[in-house]
Every structure is written in C-alpha cells, then in structure tokens.
JSON list of C-alpha atoms in Angstrom, two decimals:
[
{"chain": "A", "resi": 1, "resn": "UNK", "atom": "CA", "xyz": [0.00, -0.01, 0.01]},
{"chain": "A", "resi": 2, "resn": "UNK", "atom": "CA", "xyz": [1.39, 3.41, -1.03]},
{"chain": "A", "resi": 3, "resn": "UNK", "atom": "CA", "xyz": [1.73, 5.92, 1.81]},
{"chain": "A", "resi": 4, "resn": "UNK", "atom": "CA", "xyz": [0.56, 9.53, 1.42]},
{"chain": "A", "resi": 5, "resn": "UNK", "atom": "CA", "xyz": [-0.42, 12.66, 3.30]},
{"chain": "A", "resi": 6, "resn": "UNK", "atom": "CA", "xyz": [-3.84, 14.29, 3.30]},
{"chain": "A", "resi": 7, "resn": "UNK", "atom": "CA", "xyz": [-5.31, 17.77, 3.48]},
{"chain": "A", "resi": 8, "resn": "UNK", "atom": "CA", "xyz": [-8.85, 17.58, 4.87]},
{"chain": "A", "resi": 9, "resn": "UNK", "atom": "CA", "xyz": [-11.00, 20.66, 4.33]},
{"chain": "A", "resi": 10, "resn": "UNK", "atom": "CA", "xyz": [-13.35, 21.10, 7.29]},
{"chain": "A", "resi": 11, "resn": "UNK", "atom": "CA", "xyz": [-13.60, 24.85, 7.82]},
{"chain": "A", "resi": 12, "resn": "UNK", "atom": "CA", "xyz": [-16.85, 25.82, 6.10]},
{"chain": "A", "resi": 13, "resn": "UNK", "atom": "CA", "xyz": [-19.99, 27.35, 7.61]},
{"chain": "A", "resi": 14, "resn": "UNK", "atom": "CA", "xyz": [-22.51, 24.86, 6.26]},
{"chain": "A", "resi": 15, "resn": "UNK", "atom": "CA", "xyz": [-25.07, 27.62, 5.79]},
{"chain": "A", "resi": 16, "resn": "UNK", "atom": "CA", "xyz": [-27.44, 25.48, 3.68]},
{"chain": "A", "resi": 17, "resn": "UNK", "atom": "CA", "xyz": [-27.78, 23.03, 6.57]},
{"chain": "A", "resi": 18, "resn": "UNK", "atom": "CA", "xyz": [-28.98, 25.62, 9.07]},
{"chain": "A", "resi": 19, "resn": "UNK", "atom": "CA", "xyz": [-30.40, 25.53, 11.69]},
{"chain": "A", "resi": 20, "resn": "UNK", "atom": "CA", "xyz": [-28.53, 22.27, 12.33]},
{"chain": "A", "resi": 21, "resn": "UNK", "atom": "CA", "xyz": [-25.14, 23.88, 11.69]},
{"chain": "A", "resi": 22, "resn": "UNK", "atom": "CA", "xyz": [-25.83, 26.84, 13.96]},
{"chain": "A", "resi": 23, "resn": "UNK", "atom": "CA", "xyz": [-24.65, 24.65, 16.80]},
{"chain": "A", "resi": 24, "resn": "UNK", "atom": "CA", "xyz": [-22.51, 21.99, 15.11]},
{"chain": "A", "resi": 25, "resn": "UNK", "atom": "CA", "xyz": [-19.90, 22.28, 12.36]},
{"chain": "A", "resi": 26, "resn": "UNK", "atom": "CA", "xyz": [-20.88, 20.49, 9.17]},
{"chain": "A", "resi": 27, "resn": "UNK", "atom": "CA", "xyz": [-17.89, 18.15, 9.35]},
{"chain": "A", "resi": 28, "resn": "UNK", "atom": "CA", "xyz": [-19.24, 16.78, 12.65]},
{"chain": "A", "resi": 29, "resn": "UNK", "atom": "CA", "xyz": [-22.76, 16.08, 11.36]},
{"chain": "A", "resi": 30, "resn": "UNK", "atom": "CA", "xyz": [-23.37, 12.39, 11.85]},
{"chain": "A", "resi": 31, "resn": "UNK", "atom": "CA", "xyz": [-24.08, 9.63, 9.35]},
{"chain": "A", "resi": 32, "resn": "UNK", "atom": "CA", "xyz": [-25.06, 6.32, 10.89]},
{"chain": "A", "resi": 33, "resn": "UNK", "atom": "CA", "xyz": [-23.89, 7.50, 14.32]},
{"chain": "A", "resi": 34, "resn": "UNK", "atom": "CA", "xyz": [-20.45, 8.75, 13.24]},
{"chain": "A", "resi": 35, "resn": "UNK", "atom": "CA", "xyz": [-19.29, 12.28, 12.30]},
{"chain": "A", "resi": 36, "resn": "UNK", "atom": "CA", "xyz": [-18.46, 12.82, 8.64]},
{"chain": "A", "resi": 37, "resn": "UNK", "atom": "CA", "xyz": [-14.94, 13.82, 9.65]},
{"chain": "A", "resi": 38, "resn": "UNK", "atom": "CA", "xyz": [-14.44, 10.55, 11.54]},
{"chain": "A", "resi": 39, "resn": "UNK", "atom": "CA", "xyz": [-15.60, 8.53, 8.54]},
{"chain": "A", "resi": 40, "resn": "UNK", "atom": "CA", "xyz": [-13.02, 10.26, 6.35]},
{"chain": "A", "resi": 41, "resn": "UNK", "atom": "CA", "xyz": [-10.21, 9.94, 8.88]},
{"chain": "A", "resi": 42, "resn": "UNK", "atom": "CA", "xyz": [-10.88, 6.22, 9.22]},
{"chain": "A", "resi": 43, "resn": "UNK", "atom": "CA", "xyz": [-10.91, 5.85, 5.44]},
{"chain": "A", "resi": 44, "resn": "UNK", "atom": "CA", "xyz": [-7.62, 7.70, 5.12]},
{"chain": "A", "resi": 45, "resn": "UNK", "atom": "CA", "xyz": [-5.91, 5.68, 7.85]},
{"chain": "A", "resi": 46, "resn": "UNK", "atom": "CA", "xyz": [-7.04, 2.36, 6.42]},
{"chain": "A", "resi": 47, "resn": "UNK", "atom": "CA", "xyz": [-5.82, 3.52, 2.99]},
{"chain": "A", "resi": 48, "resn": "UNK", "atom": "CA", "xyz": [-2.24, 4.22, 4.06]},
{"chain": "A", "resi": 49, "resn": "UNK", "atom": "CA", "xyz": [-2.29, 7.88, 5.07]},
{"chain": "A", "resi": 50, "resn": "UNK", "atom": "CA", "xyz": [0.56, 8.86, 7.40]},
{"chain": "A", "resi": 51, "resn": "UNK", "atom": "CA", "xyz": [-0.37, 12.48, 8.21]},
{"chain": "A", "resi": 52, "resn": "UNK", "atom": "CA", "xyz": [-3.76, 14.14, 7.94]},
{"chain": "A", "resi": 53, "resn": "UNK", "atom": "CA", "xyz": [-3.97, 17.93, 8.23]},
{"chain": "A", "resi": 54, "resn": "UNK", "atom": "CA", "xyz": [-7.47, 19.23, 9.05]},
{"chain": "A", "resi": 55, "resn": "UNK", "atom": "CA", "xyz": [-8.18, 22.91, 8.39]},
{"chain": "A", "resi": 56, "resn": "UNK", "atom": "CA", "xyz": [-10.67, 24.60, 10.73]},
{"chain": "A", "resi": 57, "resn": "UNK", "atom": "CA", "xyz": [-12.42, 27.93, 11.09]},
{"chain": "A", "resi": 58, "resn": "UNK", "atom": "CA", "xyz": [-16.17, 27.90, 11.86]},
{"chain": "A", "resi": 59, "resn": "UNK", "atom": "CA", "xyz": [-16.88, 26.48, 15.35]},
{"chain": "A", "resi": 60, "resn": "UNK", "atom": "CA", "xyz": [-13.20, 25.66, 15.48]},
{"chain": "A", "resi": 61, "resn": "UNK", "atom": "CA", "xyz": [-13.26, 24.73, 19.17]},
{"chain": "A", "resi": 62, "resn": "UNK", "atom": "CA", "xyz": [-15.77, 21.95, 18.56]},
{"chain": "A", "resi": 63, "resn": "UNK", "atom": "CA", "xyz": [-13.64, 20.41, 15.83]},
{"chain": "A", "resi": 64, "resn": "UNK", "atom": "CA", "xyz": [-10.44, 20.80, 17.86]},
{"chain": "A", "resi": 65, "resn": "UNK", "atom": "CA", "xyz": [-12.08, 19.12, 20.85]},
{"chain": "A", "resi": 66, "resn": "UNK", "atom": "CA", "xyz": [-13.29, 16.26, 18.67]},
{"chain": "A", "resi": 67, "resn": "UNK", "atom": "CA", "xyz": [-9.79, 15.73, 17.29]},
{"chain": "A", "resi": 68, "resn": "UNK", "atom": "CA", "xyz": [-8.30, 15.90, 20.79]},
{"chain": "A", "resi": 69, "resn": "UNK", "atom": "CA", "xyz": [-10.69, 13.28, 22.20]},
{"chain": "A", "resi": 70, "resn": "UNK", "atom": "CA", "xyz": [-10.46, 11.01, 19.17]},
{"chain": "A", "resi": 71, "resn": "UNK", "atom": "CA", "xyz": [-8.67, 7.76, 19.97]},
{"chain": "A", "resi": 72, "resn": "UNK", "atom": "CA", "xyz": [-5.12, 8.08, 18.70]},
{"chain": "A", "resi": 73, "resn": "UNK", "atom": "CA", "xyz": [-4.20, 5.60, 16.03]},
{"chain": "A", "resi": 74, "resn": "UNK", "atom": "CA", "xyz": [-1.28, 5.12, 13.67]},
{"chain": "A", "resi": 75, "resn": "UNK", "atom": "CA", "xyz": [-2.04, 8.14, 11.50]},
{"chain": "A", "resi": 76, "resn": "UNK", "atom": "CA", "xyz": [-1.01, 11.54, 12.85]},
{"chain": "A", "resi": 77, "resn": "UNK", "atom": "CA", "xyz": [-3.87, 14.07, 12.74]},
{"chain": "A", "resi": 78, "resn": "UNK", "atom": "CA", "xyz": [-3.05, 17.76, 13.05]},
{"chain": "A", "resi": 79, "resn": "UNK", "atom": "CA", "xyz": [-5.37, 20.77, 13.07]},
{"chain": "A", "resi": 80, "resn": "UNK", "atom": "CA", "xyz": [-4.46, 23.83, 10.97]},
{"chain": "A", "resi": 81, "resn": "UNK", "atom": "CA", "xyz": [-6.56, 26.84, 12.01]},
{"chain": "A", "resi": 82, "resn": "UNK", "atom": "CA", "xyz": [-7.49, 29.64, 9.61]},
{"chain": "A", "resi": 83, "resn": "UNK", "atom": "CA", "xyz": [-8.51, 32.93, 11.22]},
{"chain": "A", "resi": 84, "resn": "UNK", "atom": "CA", "xyz": [-10.16, 33.75, 7.90]},
{"chain": "A", "resi": 85, "resn": "UNK", "atom": "CA", "xyz": [-11.26, 31.35, 5.19]},
{"chain": "A", "resi": 86, "resn": "UNK", "atom": "CA", "xyz": [-8.63, 31.00, 2.47]},
{"chain": "A", "resi": 87, "resn": "UNK", "atom": "CA", "xyz": [-10.63, 28.97, -0.06]},
{"chain": "A", "resi": 88, "resn": "UNK", "atom": "CA", "xyz": [-9.89, 25.45, -1.27]},
{"chain": "A", "resi": 89, "resn": "UNK", "atom": "CA", "xyz": [-6.80, 26.36, -3.25]},
{"chain": "A", "resi": 90, "resn": "UNK", "atom": "CA", "xyz": [-5.74, 29.05, -0.79]},
{"chain": "A", "resi": 91, "resn": "UNK", "atom": "CA", "xyz": [-5.56, 26.51, 2.02]},
{"chain": "A", "resi": 92, "resn": "UNK", "atom": "CA", "xyz": [-3.43, 24.23, -0.13]},
{"chain": "A", "resi": 93, "resn": "UNK", "atom": "CA", "xyz": [-1.03, 27.02, -1.05]},
{"chain": "A", "resi": 94, "resn": "UNK", "atom": "CA", "xyz": [-0.61, 28.19, 2.52]},
{"chain": "A", "resi": 95, "resn": "UNK", "atom": "CA", "xyz": [0.13, 24.68, 3.81]},
{"chain": "A", "resi": 96, "resn": "UNK", "atom": "CA", "xyz": [2.13, 23.37, 0.86]},
{"chain": "A", "resi": 97, "resn": "UNK", "atom": "CA", "xyz": [5.29, 22.91, 2.92]},
{"chain": "A", "resi": 98, "resn": "UNK", "atom": "CA", "xyz": [3.51, 20.27, 5.02]},
{"chain": "A", "resi": 99, "resn": "UNK", "atom": "CA", "xyz": [2.79, 18.25, 1.90]},
{"chain": "A", "resi": 100, "resn": "UNK", "atom": "CA", "xyz": [6.00, 18.51, -0.10]},
{"chain": "A", "resi": 101, "resn": "UNK", "atom": "CA", "xyz": [7.93, 15.35, -0.79]},
{"chain": "A", "resi": 102, "resn": "UNK", "atom": "CA", "xyz": [4.96, 13.00, -0.72]},
{"chain": "A", "resi": 103, "resn": "UNK", "atom": "CA", "xyz": [1.86, 11.99, -2.59]},
{"chain": "A", "resi": 104, "resn": "UNK", "atom": "CA", "xyz": [-1.03, 14.12, -1.31]},
{"chain": "A", "resi": 105, "resn": "UNK", "atom": "CA", "xyz": [-4.80, 13.63, -1.15]},
{"chain": "A", "resi": 106, "resn": "UNK", "atom": "CA", "xyz": [-7.00, 16.71, -0.76]},
{"chain": "A", "resi": 107, "resn": "UNK", "atom": "CA", "xyz": [-10.67, 16.27, 0.07]},
{"chain": "A", "resi": 108, "resn": "UNK", "atom": "CA", "xyz": [-13.78, 17.95, 1.47]},
{"chain": "A", "resi": 109, "resn": "UNK", "atom": "CA", "xyz": [-14.99, 16.38, 4.70]},
{"chain": "A", "resi": 110, "resn": "UNK", "atom": "CA", "xyz": [-18.62, 17.30, 4.04]},
{"chain": "A", "resi": 111, "resn": "UNK", "atom": "CA", "xyz": [-19.14, 14.57, 1.43]},
{"chain": "A", "resi": 112, "resn": "UNK", "atom": "CA", "xyz": [-20.50, 11.14, 2.32]},
{"chain": "A", "resi": 113, "resn": "UNK", "atom": "CA", "xyz": [-19.18, 8.07, 0.49]},
{"chain": "A", "resi": 114, "resn": "UNK", "atom": "CA", "xyz": [-17.78, 4.61, 1.13]},
{"chain": "A", "resi": 115, "resn": "UNK", "atom": "CA", "xyz": [-15.26, 4.34, -1.70]},
{"chain": "A", "resi": 116, "resn": "UNK", "atom": "CA", "xyz": [-11.75, 3.33, -0.62]},
{"chain": "A", "resi": 117, "resn": "UNK", "atom": "CA", "xyz": [-9.23, 6.18, -0.92]},
{"chain": "A", "resi": 118, "resn": "UNK", "atom": "CA", "xyz": [-6.44, 3.66, -1.53]},
{"chain": "A", "resi": 119, "resn": "UNK", "atom": "CA", "xyz": [-8.08, 2.74, -4.87]},
{"chain": "A", "resi": 120, "resn": "UNK", "atom": "CA", "xyz": [-7.90, 6.37, -5.98]},
{"chain": "A", "resi": 121, "resn": "UNK", "atom": "CA", "xyz": [-4.25, 6.61, -4.94]},
{"chain": "A", "resi": 122, "resn": "UNK", "atom": "CA", "xyz": [-3.53, 3.41, -6.84]},
{"chain": "A", "resi": 123, "resn": "UNK", "atom": "CA", "xyz": [-5.18, 4.85, -9.96]},
{"chain": "A", "resi": 124, "resn": "UNK", "atom": "CA", "xyz": [-3.16, 8.03, -9.54]},
{"chain": "A", "resi": 125, "resn": "UNK", "atom": "CA", "xyz": [0.11, 6.12, -9.49]},
{"chain": "A", "resi": 126, "resn": "UNK", "atom": "CA", "xyz": [-0.87, 4.46, -12.79]},
{"chain": "A", "resi": 127, "resn": "UNK", "atom": "CA", "xyz": [-2.09, 7.71, -14.43]},
{"chain": "A", "resi": 128, "resn": "UNK", "atom": "CA", "xyz": [-0.82, 8.89, -17.84]},
{"chain": "A", "resi": 129, "resn": "UNK", "atom": "CA", "xyz": [2.63, 10.41, -17.34]},
{"chain": "A", "resi": 130, "resn": "UNK", "atom": "CA", "xyz": [1.69, 13.91, -18.49]},
{"chain": "A", "resi": 131, "resn": "UNK", "atom": "CA", "xyz": [-1.17, 14.22, -15.98]},
{"chain": "A", "resi": 132, "resn": "UNK", "atom": "CA", "xyz": [-0.35, 16.30, -12.88]},
{"chain": "A", "resi": 133, "resn": "UNK", "atom": "CA", "xyz": [-3.63, 15.73, -11.04]},
{"chain": "A", "resi": 134, "resn": "UNK", "atom": "CA", "xyz": [-5.99, 12.82, -10.46]},
{"chain": "A", "resi": 135, "resn": "UNK", "atom": "CA", "xyz": [-9.65, 13.61, -9.76]},
{"chain": "A", "resi": 136, "resn": "UNK", "atom": "CA", "xyz": [-12.36, 11.40, -8.30]},
{"chain": "A", "resi": 137, "resn": "UNK", "atom": "CA", "xyz": [-15.59, 11.46, -10.33]},
{"chain": "A", "resi": 138, "resn": "UNK", "atom": "CA", "xyz": [-19.03, 9.98, -9.62]},
{"chain": "A", "resi": 139, "resn": "UNK", "atom": "CA", "xyz": [-22.44, 9.77, -11.27]},
{"chain": "A", "resi": 140, "resn": "UNK", "atom": "CA", "xyz": [-24.82, 12.44, -10.02]},
{"chain": "A", "resi": 141, "resn": "UNK", "atom": "CA", "xyz": [-28.60, 12.82, -10.16]},
{"chain": "A", "resi": 142, "resn": "UNK", "atom": "CA", "xyz": [-28.24, 16.60, -9.89]},
{"chain": "A", "resi": 143, "resn": "UNK", "atom": "CA", "xyz": [-25.69, 17.63, -12.56]},
{"chain": "A", "resi": 144, "resn": "UNK", "atom": "CA", "xyz": [-26.64, 21.31, -12.47]},
{"chain": "A", "resi": 145, "resn": "UNK", "atom": "CA", "xyz": [-25.47, 21.55, -8.87]},
{"chain": "A", "resi": 146, "resn": "UNK", "atom": "CA", "xyz": [-22.08, 19.94, -9.53]},
{"chain": "A", "resi": 147, "resn": "UNK", "atom": "CA", "xyz": [-18.88, 20.47, -11.46]},
{"chain": "A", "resi": 148, "resn": "UNK", "atom": "CA", "xyz": [-19.35, 18.27, -14.55]},
{"chain": "A", "resi": 149, "resn": "UNK", "atom": "CA", "xyz": [-16.41, 16.85, -16.47]},
{"chain": "A", "resi": 150, "resn": "UNK", "atom": "CA", "xyz": [-15.99, 15.65, -20.03]},
{"chain": "A", "resi": 151, "resn": "UNK", "atom": "CA", "xyz": [-13.22, 13.15, -20.63]},
{"chain": "A", "resi": 152, "resn": "UNK", "atom": "CA", "xyz": [-11.59, 11.53, -23.64]},
{"chain": "A", "resi": 153, "resn": "UNK", "atom": "CA", "xyz": [-11.14, 7.80, -24.26]},
{"chain": "A", "resi": 154, "resn": "UNK", "atom": "CA", "xyz": [-8.23, 7.76, -21.79]},
{"chain": "A", "resi": 155, "resn": "UNK", "atom": "CA", "xyz": [-10.25, 9.40, -18.98]},
{"chain": "A", "resi": 156, "resn": "UNK", "atom": "CA", "xyz": [-8.35, 12.65, -19.30]},
{"chain": "A", "resi": 157, "resn": "UNK", "atom": "CA", "xyz": [-10.46, 15.71, -18.50]},
{"chain": "A", "resi": 158, "resn": "UNK", "atom": "CA", "xyz": [-10.69, 18.08, -21.48]},
{"chain": "A", "resi": 159, "resn": "UNK", "atom": "CA", "xyz": [-13.74, 20.14, -20.46]},
{"chain": "A", "resi": 160, "resn": "UNK", "atom": "CA", "xyz": [-15.14, 21.26, -17.14]},
{"chain": "A", "resi": 161, "resn": "UNK", "atom": "CA", "xyz": [-18.54, 22.83, -16.40]},
{"chain": "A", "resi": 162, "resn": "UNK", "atom": "CA", "xyz": [-18.93, 24.33, -12.93]},
{"chain": "A", "resi": 163, "resn": "UNK", "atom": "CA", "xyz": [-22.60, 24.35, -11.87]},
{"chain": "A", "resi": 164, "resn": "UNK", "atom": "CA", "xyz": [-23.99, 25.21, -15.30]},
{"chain": "A", "resi": 165, "resn": "UNK", "atom": "CA", "xyz": [-27.55, 24.87, -16.55]},
{"chain": "A", "resi": 166, "resn": "UNK", "atom": "CA", "xyz": [-28.06, 21.80, -18.77]},
{"chain": "A", "resi": 167, "resn": "UNK", "atom": "CA", "xyz": [-24.51, 20.38, -18.49]},
{"chain": "A", "resi": 168, "resn": "UNK", "atom": "CA", "xyz": [-23.54, 17.76, -21.12]},
{"chain": "A", "resi": 169, "resn": "UNK", "atom": "CA", "xyz": [-23.25, 14.74, -18.79]},
{"chain": "A", "resi": 170, "resn": "UNK", "atom": "CA", "xyz": [-23.82, 13.40, -15.27]},
{"chain": "A", "resi": 171, "resn": "UNK", "atom": "CA", "xyz": [-20.17, 12.65, -14.52]},
{"chain": "A", "resi": 172, "resn": "UNK", "atom": "CA", "xyz": [-19.35, 14.93, -11.62]},
{"chain": "A", "resi": 173, "resn": "UNK", "atom": "CA", "xyz": [-16.21, 16.10, -9.89]},
{"chain": "A", "resi": 174, "resn": "UNK", "atom": "CA", "xyz": [-16.09, 14.58, -6.39]},
{"chain": "A", "resi": 175, "resn": "UNK", "atom": "CA", "xyz": [-13.55, 17.20, -5.21]},
{"chain": "A", "resi": 176, "resn": "UNK", "atom": "CA", "xyz": [-11.17, 14.50, -4.00]},
{"chain": "A", "resi": 177, "resn": "UNK", "atom": "CA", "xyz": [-7.76, 15.03, -5.62]},
{"chain": "A", "resi": 178, "resn": "UNK", "atom": "CA", "xyz": [-4.40, 13.26, -5.63]},
{"chain": "A", "resi": 179, "resn": "UNK", "atom": "CA", "xyz": [-1.19, 14.96, -6.68]},
{"chain": "A", "resi": 180, "resn": "UNK", "atom": "CA", "xyz": [2.57, 15.12, -6.21]},
{"chain": "A", "resi": 181, "resn": "UNK", "atom": "CA", "xyz": [4.96, 17.94, -5.30]},
{"chain": "A", "resi": 182, "resn": "UNK", "atom": "CA", "xyz": [5.37, 18.72, -9.00]},
{"chain": "A", "resi": 183, "resn": "UNK", "atom": "CA", "xyz": [1.72, 19.83, -9.10]},
{"chain": "A", "resi": 184, "resn": "UNK", "atom": "CA", "xyz": [2.30, 22.30, -6.27]},
{"chain": "A", "resi": 185, "resn": "UNK", "atom": "CA", "xyz": [5.29, 23.68, -8.18]},
{"chain": "A", "resi": 186, "resn": "UNK", "atom": "CA", "xyz": [3.00, 24.29, -11.14]},
{"chain": "A", "resi": 187, "resn": "UNK", "atom": "CA", "xyz": [0.59, 26.26, -8.95]},
{"chain": "A", "resi": 188, "resn": "UNK", "atom": "CA", "xyz": [3.42, 28.37, -7.60]},
{"chain": "A", "resi": 189, "resn": "UNK", "atom": "CA", "xyz": [4.15, 29.59, -11.12]},
{"chain": "A", "resi": 190, "resn": "UNK", "atom": "CA", "xyz": [0.80, 31.33, -11.33]},
{"chain": "A", "resi": 191, "resn": "UNK", "atom": "CA", "xyz": [0.90, 35.13, -11.14]},
{"chain": "A", "resi": 192, "resn": "UNK", "atom": "CA", "xyz": [-2.65, 35.23, -9.80]},
{"chain": "A", "resi": 193, "resn": "UNK", "atom": "CA", "xyz": [-3.61, 34.82, -6.16]},
{"chain": "A", "resi": 194, "resn": "UNK", "atom": "CA", "xyz": [-5.15, 31.36, -6.18]},
{"chain": "A", "resi": 195, "resn": "UNK", "atom": "CA", "xyz": [-8.12, 30.89, -3.87]},
{"chain": "A", "resi": 196, "resn": "UNK", "atom": "CA", "xyz": [-10.71, 28.58, -5.45]},
{"chain": "A", "resi": 197, "resn": "UNK", "atom": "CA", "xyz": [-9.76, 25.18, -6.84]},
{"chain": "A", "resi": 198, "resn": "UNK", "atom": "CA", "xyz": [-12.74, 24.65, -9.14]},
{"chain": "A", "resi": 199, "resn": "UNK", "atom": "CA", "xyz": [-12.68, 28.03, -10.89]},
{"chain": "A", "resi": 200, "resn": "UNK", "atom": "CA", "xyz": [-8.98, 28.93, -10.80]},
{"chain": "A", "resi": 201, "resn": "UNK", "atom": "CA", "xyz": [-7.05, 25.66, -10.92]},
{"chain": "A", "resi": 202, "resn": "UNK", "atom": "CA", "xyz": [-9.04, 23.06, -12.84]},
{"chain": "A", "resi": 203, "resn": "UNK", "atom": "CA", "xyz": [-9.70, 25.20, -15.94]},
{"chain": "A", "resi": 204, "resn": "UNK", "atom": "CA", "xyz": [-5.94, 25.80, -16.33]},
{"chain": "A", "resi": 205, "resn": "UNK", "atom": "CA", "xyz": [-5.10, 22.11, -15.93]},
{"chain": "A", "resi": 206, "resn": "UNK", "atom": "CA", "xyz": [-7.39, 20.71, -18.62]},
{"chain": "A", "resi": 207, "resn": "UNK", "atom": "CA", "xyz": [-5.61, 17.99, -20.54]},
{"chain": "A", "resi": 208, "resn": "UNK", "atom": "CA", "xyz": [-3.45, 17.23, -17.51]},
{"chain": "A", "resi": 209, "resn": "UNK", "atom": "CA", "xyz": [-6.15, 15.84, -15.17]},
{"chain": "A", "resi": 210, "resn": "UNK", "atom": "CA", "xyz": [-6.79, 12.10, -14.97]},
{"chain": "A", "resi": 211, "resn": "UNK", "atom": "CA", "xyz": [-10.33, 11.16, -13.87]},
{"chain": "A", "resi": 212, "resn": "UNK", "atom": "CA", "xyz": [-10.99, 7.99, -11.87]},
{"chain": "A", "resi": 213, "resn": "UNK", "atom": "CA", "xyz": [-14.66, 7.09, -11.60]},
{"chain": "A", "resi": 214, "resn": "UNK", "atom": "CA", "xyz": [-16.25, 5.41, -8.59]},
{"chain": "A", "resi": 215, "resn": "UNK", "atom": "CA", "xyz": [-19.46, 3.40, -8.66]},
{"chain": "A", "resi": 216, "resn": "UNK", "atom": "CA", "xyz": [-19.94, 3.93, -4.93]},
{"chain": "A", "resi": 217, "resn": "UNK", "atom": "CA", "xyz": [-22.61, 6.30, -3.62]},
{"chain": "A", "resi": 218, "resn": "UNK", "atom": "CA", "xyz": [-21.26, 9.85, -3.24]},
{"chain": "A", "resi": 219, "resn": "UNK", "atom": "CA", "xyz": [-23.35, 12.63, -1.70]},
{"chain": "A", "resi": 220, "resn": "UNK", "atom": "CA", "xyz": [-22.49, 16.24, -0.97]},
{"chain": "A", "resi": 221, "resn": "UNK", "atom": "CA", "xyz": [-24.08, 16.89, 2.43]},
{"chain": "A", "resi": 222, "resn": "UNK", "atom": "CA", "xyz": [-25.10, 20.40, 1.47]},
{"chain": "A", "resi": 223, "resn": "UNK", "atom": "CA", "xyz": [-28.81, 20.42, 2.25]},
{"chain": "A", "resi": 224, "resn": "UNK", "atom": "CA", "xyz": [-31.14, 18.74, 4.77]},
{"chain": "A", "resi": 225, "resn": "UNK", "atom": "CA", "xyz": [-32.58, 16.63, 1.95]},
{"chain": "A", "resi": 226, "resn": "UNK", "atom": "CA", "xyz": [-29.17, 15.28, 0.95]},
{"chain": "A", "resi": 227, "resn": "UNK", "atom": "CA", "xyz": [-28.27, 14.63, 4.57]},
{"chain": "A", "resi": 228, "resn": "UNK", "atom": "CA", "xyz": [-31.44, 12.59, 5.01]},
{"chain": "A", "resi": 229, "resn": "UNK", "atom": "CA", "xyz": [-30.72, 10.69, 1.80]},
{"chain": "A", "resi": 230, "resn": "UNK", "atom": "CA", "xyz": [-27.21, 9.82, 2.99]},
{"chain": "A", "resi": 231, "resn": "UNK", "atom": "CA", "xyz": [-28.52, 8.67, 6.35]},
{"chain": "A", "resi": 232, "resn": "UNK", "atom": "CA", "xyz": [-31.00, 6.35, 4.63]},
{"chain": "A", "resi": 233, "resn": "UNK", "atom": "CA", "xyz": [-28.38, 4.87, 2.27]},
{"chain": "A", "resi": 234, "resn": "UNK", "atom": "CA", "xyz": [-25.77, 4.13, 4.91]},
{"chain": "A", "resi": 235, "resn": "UNK", "atom": "CA", "xyz": [-28.34, 3.22, 7.51]},
{"chain": "A", "resi": 236, "resn": "UNK", "atom": "CA", "xyz": [-29.64, 0.46, 5.24]},
{"chain": "A", "resi": 237, "resn": "UNK", "atom": "CA", "xyz": [-26.11, -0.70, 4.49]},
{"chain": "A", "resi": 238, "resn": "UNK", "atom": "CA", "xyz": [-25.37, -0.87, 8.23]},
{"chain": "A", "resi": 239, "resn": "UNK", "atom": "CA", "xyz": [-28.48, -2.96, 8.84]},
{"chain": "A", "resi": 240, "resn": "UNK", "atom": "CA", "xyz": [-27.54, -5.34, 6.01]},
{"chain": "A", "resi": 241, "resn": "UNK", "atom": "CA", "xyz": [-23.98, -5.71, 7.31]},
{"chain": "A", "resi": 242, "resn": "UNK", "atom": "CA", "xyz": [-25.24, -6.50, 10.82]},
{"chain": "A", "resi": 243, "resn": "UNK", "atom": "CA", "xyz": [-27.67, -9.07, 9.38]},
{"chain": "A", "resi": 244, "resn": "UNK", "atom": "CA", "xyz": [-24.89, -10.77, 7.41]},
{"chain": "A", "resi": 245, "resn": "UNK", "atom": "CA", "xyz": [-22.69, -10.96, 10.52]},
{"chain": "A", "resi": 246, "resn": "UNK", "atom": "CA", "xyz": [-25.59, -12.40, 12.51]},
{"chain": "A", "resi": 247, "resn": "UNK", "atom": "CA", "xyz": [-26.39, -15.15, 10.00]},
{"chain": "A", "resi": 248, "resn": "UNK", "atom": "CA", "xyz": [-22.85, -16.07, 9.07]}
]
C-alpha cells in the first residue's frame, strides 16, 4: 500500500444546513452515528495515510475538541486553524510545505461516500505520465449543482462545467484530488492569487487531469434533503452488514 499525506478541508460554515449547523460544524454532522470527519479519517488511515492535516475555522473549538478526544491511532492528525477562510486552493497554497515530498490527497470532509481512498491513490500512481492531477468522479442525479467533467477515451479531462444549466453529462467532480509535489510547483508559477480550486485551478489544468470514476454512492451533504438521503443509504447498508454478521 502506497503511503501519502492528506489535506482535509473542514472549515466551512454549512449555511445550507442551518439551523442544524448553527450549533454543530458540518464536518461533525453524523451519518449512521459517526461524524463525517471521523468517517473520512478512518478511510484515510485504512488507505495508508501517514499524516492528515485538518483545516478549521467555523466552530473551530468543537472540531479541535473532537480531534483531541479522538482515539489516537497510527495516522497523525493535526489541526491547521485559519482565522479567515482562504478557499480550497488558498488553504493548499498556505500549507504546501507540510505536503511537499509526498503523494497528497486533498478532500472535502462534508461529502459522504464509502469508496476506498487507496483505490484512488492506486489509480493516480498508474495515471498517464503527463497528468499532474488525479480527480475522483461519480455519477450524479443533480448535474446542475455539480462540477461536470468531459473526458476523452483515456479518462483525461478536457472540459469542465462548474454548476452550469443543462450540463452535457452526469459525470461529476467529487472534489477528491491526488497529486505530487510537481503539481504544487505548477501552482506556484501562477501570477494570480489562487483561492478557489474549481474556478482557478481546474480550468488551467485541462488535458493534464486524470479522472478515476467510482461506482460507490457519493453525496455532498449540502442540504437537509441530501443529509437525510445519505442517512437512509448508509443506515440500510449498516443494517444489512449486521444481518450478514448475525447469520454467518
């Protein structure tokens, strides 16, 4: 199993989930009895992650307390606090020194899924040589609310549509990325102040992004309706798993 480091984005306000997120950060909203952040940290650790850096801002003390009380395992988990939100790409640029010299996974902790991160890392290591970035994609039922990708026969992204009306497909960007130090060097060459990954980075990397598609369920926990859907999906899976263990 290939080792890597991870940047876990967990600083957002979760405004669309209010009033729930008035008192709890979105990354600590629970699916099947476990916080989203815990589900991701477990996935990362089981996939070979050595160091996970979690950025915080909104209700920072709650997240910091959760990380402090979390049972320490092999993977080192470190909080990186932002006194003001830097944006997805801004957070990466500020903390790039923590990630240099290793394969890196960057993800949003407010998505629910059960795909194995190690499979994405494995696909990244086998990517076409000219690709600097590997992107997780999934099939969405709401393409207008997602970043939609178009790929060629080699799964290389050549077009990207960020939350457009009537996008050309249902293959969506899962906002889980894998890259090497060389990718960070590319970003450092930009003369612009990079803040947003979807609008400022991806469009400039077209033709150099390898897309790996998962068949697993993948839900952005952005609204109460999506949260309820995720709870139903993984609640049913949990019941089935318990039944299998009971009978066998």
